[in-house]
Coordinates of C-alpha atoms in Angstrom, one line a residue:
M8 CA 65.0 114.7 94.9
D9 CA 64.7 111.7 92.8
L10 CA 67.2 111.6 90.0
Q11 CA 65.5 109.7 87.2
K12 CA 68.2 107.4 85.4
A13 CA 70.7 108.5 87.9
F14 CA 73.2 105.6 87.1
D15 CA 72.9 106.6 83.4
S16 CA 73.6 110.4 84.0
I17 CA 77.1 110.1 85.4
D18 CA 79.6 112.2 83.5
H19 CA 82.7 110.0 83.0
N20 CA 85.2 112.7 83.0
I21 CA 83.8 114.1 86.5
L22 CA 83.8 110.5 87.9
L23 CA 87.4 109.9 86.9
F24 CA 88.4 113.3 88.4
K25 CA 86.9 112.4 91.7
L26 CA 88.4 108.9 91.7
Y27 CA 91.7 110.5 91.1
N28 CA 91.2 113.0 93.9
Y29 CA 90.1 110.1 96.3
G30 CA 93.6 108.5 95.7
I31 CA 92.8 105.9 92.9
R32 CA 95.7 106.5 90.7
G33 CA 98.2 104.5 88.5
K34 CA 97.2 101.1 87.0
I35 CA 94.0 101.0 88.8
F36 CA 92.9 104.5 87.7
D37 CA 93.8 103.3 84.2
W38 CA 91.6 100.3 84.6
F39 CA 88.6 102.3 85.7
K40 CA 89.3 104.7 82.8
D41 CA 89.3 101.7 80.3
Y42 CA 86.2 100.2 82.2
L43 CA 84.1 103.4 81.4
S44 CA 85.5 104.0 78.0
N45 CA 84.6 102.9 74.5
R46 CA 81.2 101.4 75.8
S47 CA 78.2 100.7 73.5
Q48 CA 74.8 99.2 73.7
Y49 CA 72.0 98.1 71.7
V50 CA 68.5 96.5 72.1
F51 CA 67.5 93.1 70.9
V52 CA 63.8 92.3 70.6
N53 CA 61.9 89.5 68.7
H54 CA 65.2 88.6 66.9
V55 CA 65.9 92.2 65.8
S56 CA 68.6 94.3 66.8
S57 CA 68.7 98.0 67.0
K58 CA 71.7 100.1 65.9
T59 CA 74.7 99.9 68.2
L60 CA 75.2 103.4 70.0
K61 CA 78.2 104.5 71.9
V62 CA 77.7 105.2 75.6
N63 CA 79.2 108.4 76.6
C64 CA 77.9 108.5 80.3
G65 CA 76.6 106.4 83.1
V66 CA 78.0 103.5 84.9
P67 CA 77.3 99.9 84.0
Q68 CA 74.5 98.4 85.8
G69 CA 74.0 94.8 87.2
S70 CA 77.4 94.6 89.0
V71 CA 78.8 95.8 92.3
L72 CA 80.8 98.5 90.7
G73 CA 77.8 100.6 89.4
P74 CA 76.3 101.5 92.8
L75 CA 79.8 101.9 94.2
L76 CA 80.8 104.4 91.4
F77 CA 77.5 106.2 91.8
L78 CA 78.0 106.8 95.6
L79 CA 81.5 107.9 95.0
Y80 CA 80.3 110.2 92.3
V81 CA 77.5 111.9 94.7
N82 CA 79.5 111.5 97.9
D83 CA 80.5 115.2 98.1
I84 CA 77.0 116.6 97.1
E85 CA 76.6 117.9 100.7
N86 CA 79.7 120.3 100.0
C87 CA 77.6 122.0 97.4
I88 CA 74.7 123.1 99.6
P89 CA 75.2 124.7 102.9
S90 CA 73.7 123.9 106.3
N91 CA 73.7 120.1 106.2
V92 CA 70.5 120.0 104.7
V93 CA 71.2 117.1 102.2
K94 CA 70.9 113.5 103.5
L95 CA 71.8 110.7 101.1
Y96 CA 70.2 107.2 101.0
A97 CA 71.6 104.8 98.2
D98 CA 70.6 106.5 95.0
D99 CA 68.0 108.8 96.6
T100 CA 68.8 112.3 98.0
N101 CA 66.7 114.4 100.4
L102 CA 67.0 118.0 100.5
F103 CA 65.5 119.6 103.8
I104 CA 64.4 123.2 103.6
F105 CA 63.2 125.1 106.7
G106 CA 61.5 128.3 107.4
K107 CA 60.8 130.6 110.2
K108 CA 57.3 130.3 111.8
K109 CA 55.4 133.8 111.6

């Protein structure tokens, strides 16, 4: 499975729930919540800016935190699928399906 725009598809509420369950609480949790909240983006090309839009999901890229938050987000995907057929490699996920020979 190749999740297109994987870093951009992370639900902030689910990520914050997982961070809390991993034991990140108090001021550090509040910092992560603030880090993910009220983000906006725009495009600037040839001296022309697009409208600014609010970013409701995803993690900021280009920093150490982006990949780390993504890994924490998908870390428990193996619990959703039985038989240990899921293998995680950075932002790639492999799902192995085996059948019986006839």
